[in-house]
Amino acid sequence: MKNISKILIAFISILAVSCNADDVDNRPILESVSAPEMTLPATGEIFVLTEENADDEADLFTWTAAEYSHDVVVSYTLMMDAKDGDFANAQTLATTSNISQASISVKTLNQAAIELGAVPGTAKSFDVKVKCSVSGGVPMETEEIININITAYSGLVNYPFTDWYLVGDATVAGWDNNKANQPLFRSGTNPKLYKYTGYFKVGSFKVISTLGSWIPMYGMGAGGSLAYRGTDADADPANFSIATAGYYTFTMDTQTLTYTLIPYDASAATTYSVIGYIGSSRTGTEAGWGDDTDMVQSTFDPHIWTLTISLFDGKGKFRANNAWDVNWGGDTAFSGYTAHGAGGGDIPVAKSKYKVYFNDLDGSYLMLPNQQ
């Protein structure tokens, strides 16, 4: 079915001279004639996706061109939602300009299905439609929806690393082992090295690896060594102590079982009001470098920022105040800090849903994939 609507939109003209009321009255009227219709794949199409074919084309999705009363550049967005969904939280499969088709990879289709609640190995139905828009106009969405059936694979990114989290009354989570605990930032070049520079209250802390569990755990050993607790039967190690509230740098090496805890002077550090994530990994295209996705600033420590976001294969950076004069990057996937992966490069990203942590004091970043 075609959606016929009338949208009265005044063209924006670039004039060499000033315009008068008659010019405005005589401007041409843009009318939308028909919305695009999905043509391929056929409704009822079945997709059984496999990780081995992740980079292959799942299918070519096509639709009819939108029609307007005048020649305009039309932007299309191909969207997918769970069957009978309202498309309010739809996944975008592709965006095009004046092109009424898009080749969708197995990986892209699989990730969208996972984001929309697909259980790996179990078939699930999804609706697909396309909407279009022109500059300054109201978007048109087709009433034509096709239904497809997808059996997804896990789509998990290979992540062979161990993460460690702060717990204790000196930290943001207190002694709750599963309350938005702050992770340590892992070296991008040595997976056994960890560092965290940030604010600590008067009190003490330990580090745990599994949220919601007290094992495994590291505490304070003798002479700058780490004390490990691997089972419930093991003795509880001593706490790391903070006598004066302020900023500290805590480092630990899980191979040499050593740590340091030293004061950090943050008095000259800039406190930013906005820090965002930007890059081709935001959209899967270079258009992702056009604007930011703002991060959430910690109320406990204003230099710590977080973001949960679905990303595509690509690259990214962090920047302040939606501008390029202050920005941070890296050369290593998932994590890095100064001299250990963080730097001026673009951070490589694999397609997944991430929990992102960023520290503007030293450019540390941690990007945890495979979020639900």
XYZ file of C-alpha atoms in Angstrom:
372
model
C 0.000 0.000 0.000
C 1.243 3.450 -0.816
C 1.029 6.239 1.706
C -0.235 9.357 -0.072
C 0.202 12.575 1.830
C 0.436 16.258 1.180
C 3.258 18.117 2.911
C 3.532 21.830 2.295
C 7.188 22.742 2.547
C 8.711 25.975 1.317
C 11.945 25.477 -0.612
C 14.858 27.317 0.893
C 16.315 29.505 -1.862
C 19.762 30.996 -1.859
C 19.282 34.528 -3.128
C 21.841 36.959 -4.423
C 19.539 39.834 -3.469
C 17.138 40.387 -0.593
C 13.682 38.847 -1.024
C 10.326 40.546 -0.556
C 6.865 39.315 0.451
C 5.931 38.542 -3.169
C 9.008 36.314 -3.489
C 7.882 34.322 -0.444
C 4.316 34.015 -1.693
C 5.503 32.761 -5.083
C 7.927 30.127 -3.857
C 7.256 26.648 -5.270
C 5.413 24.195 -3.025
C 6.990 20.779 -2.390
C 4.449 17.975 -2.231
C 5.142 14.384 -1.253
C 3.419 12.059 -3.707
C 4.202 8.529 -2.525
C 6.329 6.871 0.126
C 8.767 4.078 -0.734
C 7.665 0.439 -0.700
C 9.821 -2.554 0.246
C 10.291 -4.895 -2.722
C 13.026 -7.306 -1.589
C 13.423 -9.570 0.249
C 9.996 -11.117 -0.034
C 7.925 -11.138 3.117
C 8.369 -14.450 4.935
C 12.018 -14.787 3.874
C 14.029 -17.038 6.208
C 17.608 -16.202 7.231
C 19.780 -18.721 9.092
C 22.898 -16.730 9.934
C 26.309 -18.213 10.721
C 29.394 -16.575 12.149
C 31.590 -18.141 9.451
C 29.743 -16.021 6.868
C 29.669 -12.832 8.954
C 31.226 -10.657 6.251
C 29.090 -12.047 3.421
C 25.945 -10.402 2.100
C 22.822 -11.668 3.844
C 20.624 -10.158 1.142
C 20.065 -7.115 -1.038
C 17.215 -5.074 0.440
C 15.413 -2.936 -2.150
C 12.511 -0.510 -2.212
C 10.747 1.770 -4.648
C 11.900 5.370 -4.866
C 9.910 7.991 -3.013
C 8.105 10.463 -5.241
C 7.918 14.218 -4.713
C 6.478 16.989 -6.834
C 9.969 18.386 -7.483
C 13.453 16.959 -7.854
C 14.990 16.632 -4.393
C 17.722 14.604 -2.715
C 15.989 11.875 -0.725
C 17.560 10.219 2.314
C 16.420 6.675 3.114
C 16.668 4.751 6.393
C 16.160 0.981 6.393
C 14.829 -0.098 9.812
C 14.123 -3.385 11.572
C 12.050 -4.057 14.691
C 10.661 -7.097 16.458
C 7.440 -8.415 14.879
C 4.515 -6.095 15.594
C 6.816 -3.521 17.171
C 6.147 0.210 16.863
C 9.642 1.008 15.490
C 10.254 3.455 18.348
C 13.464 1.582 19.199
C 14.130 0.045 15.798
C 17.598 -0.923 14.636
C 18.954 0.905 11.576
C 20.259 -1.532 8.979
C 21.413 1.093 6.469
C 21.087 4.703 5.352
C 21.384 5.866 1.751
C 21.008 9.049 -0.271
C 18.974 8.834 -3.497
C 19.710 5.101 -3.619
C 16.800 2.706 -3.103
C 18.738 -0.397 -2.142
C 21.292 -1.571 0.413
C 23.436 -4.677 0.684
C 23.102 -5.925 4.265
C 25.849 -8.146 5.633
C 25.272 -11.205 7.773
C 27.024 -9.449 10.656
C 24.817 -6.354 10.433
C 21.595 -8.349 10.243
C 22.720 -10.621 13.079
C 23.677 -7.764 15.380
C 20.357 -6.030 14.782
C 18.500 -9.247 15.601
C 20.497 -9.727 18.818
C 19.836 -6.108 19.836
C 16.118 -6.740 19.320
C 16.017 -9.775 21.579
C 16.931 -12.711 19.351
C 18.177 -15.799 21.199
C 21.115 -17.351 19.336
C 20.069 -20.551 17.581
C 16.333 -19.819 17.900
C 14.265 -18.405 15.058
C 12.540 -15.058 15.655
C 10.308 -12.866 13.460
C 11.135 -9.252 12.614
C 9.474 -6.446 10.681
C 11.396 -4.328 8.172
C 10.397 -1.034 6.587
C 11.977 2.062 5.093
C 11.413 5.744 5.792
C 12.569 8.706 3.744
C 13.127 12.399 4.277
C 14.207 15.501 2.410
C 16.016 18.514 3.783
C 13.619 20.585 5.847
C 10.737 18.189 5.280
C 8.680 15.832 7.390
C 9.871 12.194 7.042
C 7.621 9.752 5.196
C 7.394 6.151 6.356
C 5.958 3.415 4.190
C 2.935 1.560 5.461
C 4.337 -1.460 3.654
C 6.165 -3.702 6.159
C 7.791 -6.989 5.285
C 8.273 -9.727 7.842
C 11.411 -11.859 7.882
C 12.498 -14.765 10.046
C 16.034 -14.779 11.471
C 18.005 -17.431 13.308
C 20.945 -15.542 14.779
C 24.300 -16.652 16.138
C 25.790 -15.234 19.321
C 27.642 -12.423 17.584
C 29.982 -12.126 20.553
C 33.237 -10.270 20.051
C 36.313 -12.247 21.075
C 37.353 -10.664 24.369
C 40.048 -12.760 26.104
C 40.674 -10.314 28.952
C 40.048 -10.098 32.689
C 38.598 -6.913 34.129
C 38.972 -5.732 37.726
C 36.611 -3.453 39.662
C 36.988 -1.277 42.751
C 34.906 -2.066 45.814
C 35.016 -0.411 49.226
C 33.840 2.622 51.152
C 36.558 4.729 49.526
C 34.967 4.127 46.100
C 31.792 5.047 44.246
C 30.116 1.660 44.910
C 30.858 1.426 48.614
C 31.060 -2.166 49.839
C 28.421 -3.295 47.352
C 30.068 -5.715 44.913
C 27.483 -5.140 42.187
C 26.549 -1.447 42.158
C 28.087 0.263 39.121
C 31.575 -0.512 40.425
C 34.357 1.456 38.769
C 36.651 -0.759 36.651
C 40.396 -0.324 36.444
C 41.736 0.709 33.039
C 43.752 -2.087 31.441
C 46.947 -1.530 29.486
C 46.435 -1.878 25.749
C 49.857 -3.495 25.350
C 50.152 -5.680 28.469
C 46.907 -7.366 29.623
C 48.355 -7.945 33.104
C 48.775 -4.223 33.871
C 45.957 -2.099 35.287
C 45.667 1.512 36.373
C 43.083 3.866 37.776
C 43.552 7.576 38.474
C 40.628 9.124 40.253
C 38.926 10.333 43.376
C 38.850 8.249 46.572
C 37.026 9.026 49.801
C 38.521 8.373 53.207
C 38.225 4.641 53.767
C 39.547 1.545 52.074
C 39.040 -0.693 49.048
C 39.842 -3.959 47.320
C 39.474 -5.137 43.725
C 37.194 -7.880 42.425
C 36.890 -9.454 38.997
C 33.328 -10.792 38.916
C 30.576 -8.331 39.771
C 28.308 -9.810 42.411
C 31.019 -12.105 43.750
C 33.782 -11.668 46.325
C 36.076 -14.042 44.498
C 38.473 -13.711 42.852
C 39.793 -10.709 44.784
C 43.010 -8.799 45.332
C 43.877 -6.967 48.510
C 46.984 -5.548 50.111
C 49.917 -7.839 50.826
C 53.231 -7.096 52.494
C 55.842 -4.764 50.997
C 53.861 -3.504 48.009
C 52.641 -6.948 46.986
C 49.146 -8.049 46.043
C 47.373 -10.635 48.175
C 45.083 -12.943 46.196
C 41.863 -14.612 47.300
C 40.742 -17.214 44.788
C 38.198 -19.297 46.745
C 35.774 -18.781 49.601
C 38.066 -20.885 51.790
C 41.007 -18.490 51.289
C 41.774 -15.837 53.900
C 40.348 -12.379 53.284
C 43.255 -10.060 52.311
C 43.856 -6.661 53.924
C 42.290 -3.538 52.441
C 44.097 -0.805 50.548
C 43.743 2.241 52.772
C 42.944 5.879 51.942
C 43.727 8.173 54.909
C 42.954 11.477 53.149
C 40.247 12.031 50.566
C 41.555 13.114 47.191
C 42.924 11.912 43.884
C 45.222 8.906 43.679
C 46.713 6.644 41.038
C 46.353 2.965 41.802
C 48.265 0.496 39.618
C 48.572 -3.264 39.810
C 50.362 -6.008 37.901
C 48.663 -9.395 38.152
C 51.738 -11.175 36.824
C 54.337 -9.775 39.218
C 51.664 -9.389 41.956
C 52.734 -5.854 42.784
C 50.831 -2.583 43.224
C 51.356 1.142 43.815
C 49.033 3.723 45.367
C 50.260 7.306 45.131
C 48.631 10.768 45.372
C 47.725 12.508 42.109
C 47.610 16.293 41.760
C 44.366 17.118 39.959
C 44.244 20.763 41.024
C 45.107 22.066 37.552
C 42.903 19.596 35.669
C 40.085 20.975 33.535
C 36.582 19.898 34.501
C 34.641 19.489 31.257
C 30.902 19.914 30.921
C 30.619 17.717 27.805
C 32.654 14.797 26.525
C 31.431 12.691 23.643
C 32.342 9.626 21.627
C 32.777 10.174 17.898
C 33.871 8.135 14.891
C 32.991 5.859 12.018
C 32.136 3.073 14.481
C 29.074 5.083 15.577
C 27.316 4.663 12.230
C 29.427 2.198 10.284
C 30.326 5.006 7.864
C 32.585 8.046 7.774
C 29.483 10.137 8.491
C 29.976 9.110 12.113
C 32.772 11.668 12.397
C 30.217 14.460 11.967
C 28.934 14.667 15.530
C 29.234 13.113 18.997
C 27.290 10.822 21.243
C 27.497 12.518 24.633
C 28.761 10.484 27.575
C 27.413 10.520 31.139
C 29.562 12.355 33.685
C 30.082 10.702 37.071
C 28.616 12.532 40.059
C 31.289 10.932 42.247
C 34.264 11.970 40.121
C 33.664 14.564 37.350
C 36.617 13.245 35.332
C 35.022 9.820 34.792
C 32.575 9.327 31.902
C 30.467 6.366 30.814
C 28.347 5.380 27.836
C 26.445 2.273 26.731
C 26.251 2.202 22.947
C 25.904 -0.192 20.023
C 28.830 0.308 17.649
C 29.790 -0.908 14.193
C 33.121 -1.978 12.740
C 35.130 1.221 12.524
C 37.180 3.620 14.605
C 36.519 6.217 17.250
C 37.826 8.867 19.632
C 36.737 10.986 22.564
C 36.522 14.775 22.476
C 35.457 17.642 24.703
C 32.780 20.273 24.061
C 31.819 18.902 20.617
C 35.034 20.329 19.164
C 38.423 19.046 18.053
C 40.685 21.333 20.084
C 40.691 18.797 22.958
C 40.452 15.141 21.982
C 41.812 11.746 22.979
C 42.350 8.546 21.013
C 44.213 5.278 21.029
C 45.826 2.603 18.918
C 44.601 -0.499 20.751
C 41.152 -2.072 20.800
C 39.115 -2.266 24.000
C 41.488 -0.458 26.349
C 44.507 1.739 26.828
C 46.092 4.408 28.965
C 48.986 6.801 28.518
C 52.016 5.012 26.998
C 50.009 1.775 26.925
C 47.709 2.163 23.915
C 46.154 5.579 24.505
C 47.406 8.349 22.242
C 46.542 10.342 19.180
C 45.340 7.511 16.962
C 41.835 6.286 16.209
C 40.636 3.450 18.452
C 39.765 0.313 16.423
C 36.280 -1.030 17.191
C 34.532 -4.302 16.310
C 30.760 -4.396 15.930
C 29.057 -5.006 19.286
C 27.194 -3.302 22.115
C 29.676 -1.687 24.513
C 29.878 -0.284 28.008
C 32.449 2.490 27.575
C 34.481 4.122 30.353
C 36.687 7.166 29.821
C 38.961 9.158 32.149
C 39.750 12.713 30.991
C 42.618 13.067 33.501
C 44.910 10.761 31.539
C 42.965 9.623 28.431
C 42.360 6.124 29.792
C 39.592 4.183 28.090
C 37.937 0.819 28.557
C 35.347 -0.543 26.105
C 33.580 -3.704 27.286
C 31.832 -5.538 24.394
C 29.008 -8.065 24.333
C 26.632 -6.081 26.521
C 23.005 -7.197 26.678
